[in-house]
Amino acid sequence: MSQPPILLHLDSSARLAGSASRALTAAFVQAWQTRHGATQPAVSSGANLDANLGASLSAGSSQQPQVIYRDLGQQPLPAIDQTWVAAYETEPEARTGEMMAAIALSDQLLDELFAADYYVFGVPMYNLTIPTALKAYLDQVVRRDRSLDLSQGKPQGCLTGKKALVITTRKFNYRPGTEAASRNFLEPYLEAIFKIMGIADLTFVVADRLGEGAEVRAERLAQAEQELLQLAQYW
């Protein structure tokens, strides 16, 4: 019997009420769960991955799609520090207890990435790029001993066979061909960082021009939601 699909859902907006990216990720994840046969949608907090997924499976929902959720905006991760870097640069068997403690959260985040088949990121554009909360997350999970293999002389990503969706919102239009396109550092950065980790199947859904008045905002959000609901039918 095949295992149920697992989706890792991450929101990075600093805003809770009124967040466009949160509303869009929630709509997509709900549609995705329905598409994969969820009758009782199960969401696990990333803080207790093994316990929560294990409880769901033992409760008889073994064929239910599972969602691991992390709210990076409301529960920001710590920035990497000197001890973390020392642990990163030290072989696992040679790490001190302090190093192991410093990198334990990173290991947990990477366990979630490897457990999941699908990733959904809610990413508002802040100052032309990604939120600080998402950058802190990526700093924790881009690691040579886990998500990267450097044994062949150049980086080889270890997260192959995964599907990633980035739902990104912004006030203005930075699409290719526009005057502002060269100032969009969000998509190029995420494309590069995901490729390094081996995530080649990457889709962006953009809700832009949200700062151009209520009518335009409503129209653009409706268009993005429709695109996401269609995507959920085969993703």
GROMACS .gro file of C-alpha atoms in nm:
model
  235
    1MET     CA    1   0.000   0.000   0.000
    2SER     CA    2   0.148   0.336  -0.101
    3GLN     CA    3   0.210   0.601   0.159
    4PRO     CA    4  -0.014   0.910   0.164
    5PRO     CA    5   0.139   1.228   0.022
    6ILE     CA    6   0.290   1.477   0.264
    7LEU     CA    7   0.290   1.852   0.202
    8LEU     CA    8   0.508   2.103   0.386
    9HIS     CA    9   0.327   2.438   0.412
   10LEU     CA   10   0.530   2.744   0.516
   11ASP     CA   11   0.401   3.099   0.558
   12SER     CA   12   0.654   3.380   0.590
   13SER     CA   13   0.440   3.694   0.604
   14ALA     CA   14   0.494   3.918   0.905
   15ARG     CA   15   0.128   4.010   0.879
   16LEU     CA   16  -0.139   3.783   1.025
   17ALA     CA   17  -0.475   3.954   0.967
   18GLY     CA   18  -0.521   4.071   0.611
   19SER     CA   19  -0.226   3.878   0.470
   20ALA     CA   20  -0.281   3.806   0.101
   21SER     CA   21  -0.013   3.537   0.084
   22ARG     CA   22  -0.159   3.351   0.383
   23ALA     CA   23  -0.507   3.356   0.230
   24LEU     CA   24  -0.376   3.218  -0.099
   25THR     CA   25  -0.164   2.942   0.054
   26ALA     CA   26  -0.458   2.834   0.271
   27ALA     CA   27  -0.689   2.817  -0.031
   28PHE     CA   28  -0.440   2.610  -0.227
   29VAL     CA   29  -0.360   2.368   0.056
   30GLN     CA   30  -0.728   2.305   0.124
   31ALA     CA   31  -0.790   2.234  -0.246
   32TRP     CA   32  -0.482   2.011  -0.259
   33GLN     CA   33  -0.604   1.807   0.038
   34THR     CA   34  -0.943   1.760  -0.125
   35ARG     CA   35  -0.780   1.662  -0.453
   36HIS     CA   36  -0.579   1.393  -0.271
   37GLY     CA   37  -0.885   1.249  -0.101
   38ALA     CA   38  -0.881   1.412   0.242
   39THR     CA   39  -1.201   1.358   0.436
   40GLN     CA   40  -1.054   1.481   0.765
   41PRO     CA   41  -0.772   1.721   0.673
   42ALA     CA   42  -0.474   1.657   0.901
   43VAL     CA   43  -0.226   1.932   0.981
   44SER     CA   44   0.084   1.867   1.192
   45SER     CA   45   0.287   2.132   1.367
   46GLY     CA   46   0.645   2.121   1.252
   47ALA     CA   47   0.754   2.135   1.614
   48ASN     CA   48   0.641   1.774   1.670
   49LEU     CA   49   0.679   1.612   1.330
   50ASP     CA   50   0.734   1.249   1.429
   51ALA     CA   51   0.475   1.247   1.708
   52ASN     CA   52   0.205   1.425   1.511
   53LEU     CA   53   0.241   1.221   1.193
   54GLY     CA   54   0.268   0.903   1.393
   55ALA     CA   55  -0.053   0.983   1.581
   56SER     CA   56  -0.236   1.056   1.255
   57LEU     CA   57  -0.128   0.726   1.104
   58SER     CA   58  -0.212   0.519   1.412
   59ALA     CA   59  -0.552   0.687   1.432
   60GLY     CA   60  -0.655   0.526   1.106
   61SER     CA   61  -0.585   0.813   0.867
   62SER     CA   62  -0.292   0.634   0.702
   63GLN     CA   63  -0.424   0.710   0.354
   64GLN     CA   64  -0.509   1.071   0.431
   65PRO     CA   65  -0.281   1.337   0.283
   66GLN     CA   66  -0.076   1.498   0.557
   67VAL     CA   67   0.024   1.863   0.597
   68ILE     CA   68   0.319   1.983   0.804
   69TYR     CA   69   0.275   2.352   0.885
   70ARG     CA   70   0.528   2.612   0.991
   71ASP     CA   71   0.446   2.977   1.046
   72LEU     CA   72   0.781   3.143   0.990
   73GLY     CA   73   0.632   3.490   1.017
   74GLN     CA   74   0.466   3.448   1.356
   75GLN     CA   75   0.720   3.200   1.496
   76PRO     CA   76   1.050   3.319   1.345
   77LEU     CA   77   1.351   3.094   1.353
   78PRO     CA   78   1.679   3.205   1.510
   79ALA     CA   79   1.955   3.332   1.287
   80ILE     CA   80   2.255   3.104   1.252
   81ASP     CA   81   2.541   3.198   1.486
   82GLN     CA   82   2.906   3.115   1.549
   83THR     CA   83   2.831   2.782   1.719
   84TRP     CA   84   2.597   2.680   1.436
   85VAL     CA   85   2.865   2.759   1.177
   86ALA     CA   86   3.122   2.562   1.377
   87ALA     CA   87   2.885   2.263   1.381
   88TYR     CA   88   2.826   2.301   1.007
   89GLU     CA   89   3.201   2.291   0.941
   90THR     CA   90   3.262   1.993   1.172
   91GLU     CA   91   3.200   1.630   1.080
   92PRO     CA   92   2.896   1.495   1.272
   93GLU     CA   93   3.097   1.243   1.474
   94ALA     CA   94   3.336   1.517   1.592
   95ARG     CA   95   3.075   1.770   1.706
   96THR     CA   96   3.063   1.875   2.069
   97GLY     CA   97   2.743   1.869   2.270
   98GLU     CA   98   2.714   2.245   2.228
   99MET     CA   99   2.748   2.212   1.851
  100MET     CA  100   2.487   1.937   1.837
  101ALA     CA  101   2.243   2.151   2.035
  102ALA     CA  102   2.306   2.449   1.806
  103ILE     CA  103   2.228   2.251   1.493
  104ALA     CA  104   1.940   2.040   1.630
  105LEU     CA  105   1.669   2.272   1.497
  106SER     CA  106   1.831   2.266   1.154
  107ASP     CA  107   1.820   1.885   1.160
  108GLN     CA  108   1.451   1.894   1.249
  109LEU     CA  109   1.372   2.135   0.964
  110LEU     CA  110   1.563   1.916   0.722
  111ASP     CA  111   1.378   1.607   0.846
  112GLU     CA  112   1.056   1.785   0.749
  113LEU     CA  113   1.191   1.869   0.402
  114PHE     CA  114   1.293   1.509   0.340
  115ALA     CA  115   0.964   1.370   0.477
  116ALA     CA  116   0.749   1.588   0.251
  117ASP     CA  117   0.674   1.524  -0.115
  118TYR     CA  118   0.536   1.872  -0.182
  119TYR     CA  119   0.633   2.218  -0.059
  120VAL     CA  120   0.412   2.529  -0.053
  121PHE     CA  121   0.574   2.860   0.038
  122GLY     CA  122   0.380   3.180   0.102
  123VAL     CA  123   0.622   3.461   0.018
  124PRO     CA  124   0.530   3.829   0.014
  125MET     CA  125   0.787   4.055  -0.150
  126TYR     CA  126   0.964   4.275   0.106
  127ASN     CA  127   1.210   4.534  -0.024
  128LEU     CA  128   1.238   4.359  -0.362
  129THR     CA  129   1.317   4.015  -0.217
  130ILE     CA  130   1.208   3.752   0.036
  131PRO     CA  131   1.113   3.819   0.400
  132THR     CA  132   1.381   3.789   0.667
  133ALA     CA  133   1.183   3.502   0.821
  134LEU     CA  134   1.222   3.292   0.506
  135LYS     CA  135   1.592   3.380   0.471
  136ALA     CA  136   1.650   3.256   0.827
  137TYR     CA  137   1.476   2.929   0.734
  138LEU     CA  138   1.685   2.880   0.421
  139ASP     CA  139   2.005   2.951   0.614
  140GLN     CA  140   1.908   2.665   0.847
  141VAL     CA  141   1.841   2.408   0.573
  142VAL     CA  142   2.110   2.468   0.308
  143ARG     CA  143   2.373   2.232   0.450
  144ARG     CA  144   2.653   2.035   0.291
  145ASP     CA  145   2.598   1.730   0.510
  146ARG     CA  146   2.221   1.708   0.452
  147SER     CA  147   2.068   1.898   0.160
  148LEU     CA  148   2.393   1.929  -0.038
  149ASP     CA  149   2.644   1.663  -0.141
  150LEU     CA  150   2.989   1.805  -0.213
  151SER     CA  151   3.169   1.472  -0.248
  152GLN     CA  152   3.185   1.499  -0.628
  153GLY     CA  153   3.363   1.833  -0.623
  154LYS     CA  154   3.059   2.048  -0.693
  155PRO     CA  155   2.726   2.086  -0.513
  156GLN     CA  156   2.471   1.813  -0.582
  157GLY     CA  157   2.126   1.871  -0.437
  158CYS     CA  158   1.981   1.592  -0.223
  159LEU     CA  159   1.613   1.699  -0.230
  160THR     CA  160   1.540   1.551  -0.571
  161GLY     CA  161   1.195   1.432  -0.678
  162LYS     CA  162   1.014   1.702  -0.480
  163LYS     CA  163   0.759   1.956  -0.608
  164ALA     CA  164   0.766   2.315  -0.483
  165LEU     CA  165   0.510   2.593  -0.521
  166VAL     CA  166   0.591   2.953  -0.432
  167ILE     CA  167   0.287   3.177  -0.391
  168THR     CA  168   0.421   3.530  -0.392
  169THR     CA  169   0.244   3.861  -0.342
  170ARG     CA  170   0.359   4.216  -0.406
  171LYS     CA  171   0.218   4.566  -0.435
  172PHE     CA  172   0.346   4.642  -0.784
  173ASN     CA  173   0.424   4.475  -1.117
  174TYR     CA  174   0.774   4.331  -1.151
  175ARG     CA  175   0.698   4.086  -1.432
  176PRO     CA  176   0.939   4.034  -1.724
  177GLY     CA  177   0.912   4.313  -1.977
  178THR     CA  178   0.816   4.578  -1.724
  179GLU     CA  179   1.037   4.868  -1.624
  180ALA     CA  180   1.066   4.726  -1.272
  181ALA     CA  181   1.156   4.370  -1.377
  182SER     CA  182   1.528   4.417  -1.309
  183ARG     CA  183   1.450   4.502  -0.947
  184ASN     CA  184   1.280   4.168  -0.879
  185PHE     CA  185   1.529   3.968  -0.675
  186LEU     CA  186   1.272   3.730  -0.526
  187GLU     CA  187   1.217   3.471  -0.799
  188PRO     CA  188   1.580   3.457  -0.920
  189TYR     CA  189   1.706   3.400  -0.566
  190LEU     CA  190   1.456   3.125  -0.485
  191GLU     CA  191   1.513   2.953  -0.819
  192ALA     CA  192   1.887   2.945  -0.750
  193ILE     CA  193   1.865   2.832  -0.388
  194PHE     CA  194   1.610   2.557  -0.460
  195LYS     CA  195   1.814   2.433  -0.756
  196ILE     CA  196   2.121   2.405  -0.532
  197MET     CA  197   1.922   2.174  -0.302
  198GLY     CA  198   1.799   1.963  -0.594
  199ILE     CA  199   1.444   2.103  -0.617
  200ALA     CA  200   1.396   2.138  -0.993
  201ASP     CA  201   1.015   2.113  -1.014
  202LEU     CA  202   0.936   2.469  -0.906
  203THR     CA  203   0.621   2.671  -0.982
  204PHE     CA  204   0.557   3.038  -0.907
  205VAL     CA  205   0.209   3.188  -0.879
  206VAL     CA  206   0.221   3.568  -0.855
  207ALA     CA  207  -0.043   3.802  -0.717
  208ASP     CA  208   0.086   4.148  -0.802
  209ARG     CA  209  -0.037   4.508  -0.827
  210LEU     CA  210  -0.200   4.470  -0.486
  211GLY     CA  211  -0.107   4.826  -0.398
  212GLU     CA  212  -0.291   4.983  -0.692
  213GLY     CA  213  -0.628   5.028  -0.525
  214ALA     CA  214  -0.904   4.808  -0.386
  215GLU     CA  215  -1.056   4.715  -0.722
  216VAL     CA  216  -0.727   4.608  -0.878
  217ARG     CA  217  -0.628   4.423  -0.560
  218ALA     CA  218  -0.952   4.223  -0.553
  219GLU     CA  219  -0.919   4.140  -0.922
  220ARG     CA  220  -0.557   4.025  -0.895
  221LEU     CA  221  -0.623   3.815  -0.585
  222ALA     CA  222  -0.920   3.648  -0.752
  223GLN     CA  223  -0.707   3.569  -1.058
  224ALA     CA  224  -0.431   3.419  -0.844
  225GLU     CA  225  -0.677   3.212  -0.642
  226GLN     CA  226  -0.836   3.076  -0.959
  227GLU     CA  227  -0.492   2.984  -1.094
  228LEU     CA  228  -0.412   2.804  -0.769
  229LEU     CA  229  -0.740   2.612  -0.758
  230GLN     CA  230  -0.677   2.490  -1.112
  231LEU     CA  231  -0.319   2.395  -1.024
  232ALA     CA  232  -0.438   2.196  -0.722
  233GLN     CA  233  -0.639   1.967  -0.949
  234TYR     CA  234  -0.327   1.804  -1.093
  235TRP     CA  235  -0.044   1.899  -0.855
   0.00000   0.00000   0.00000
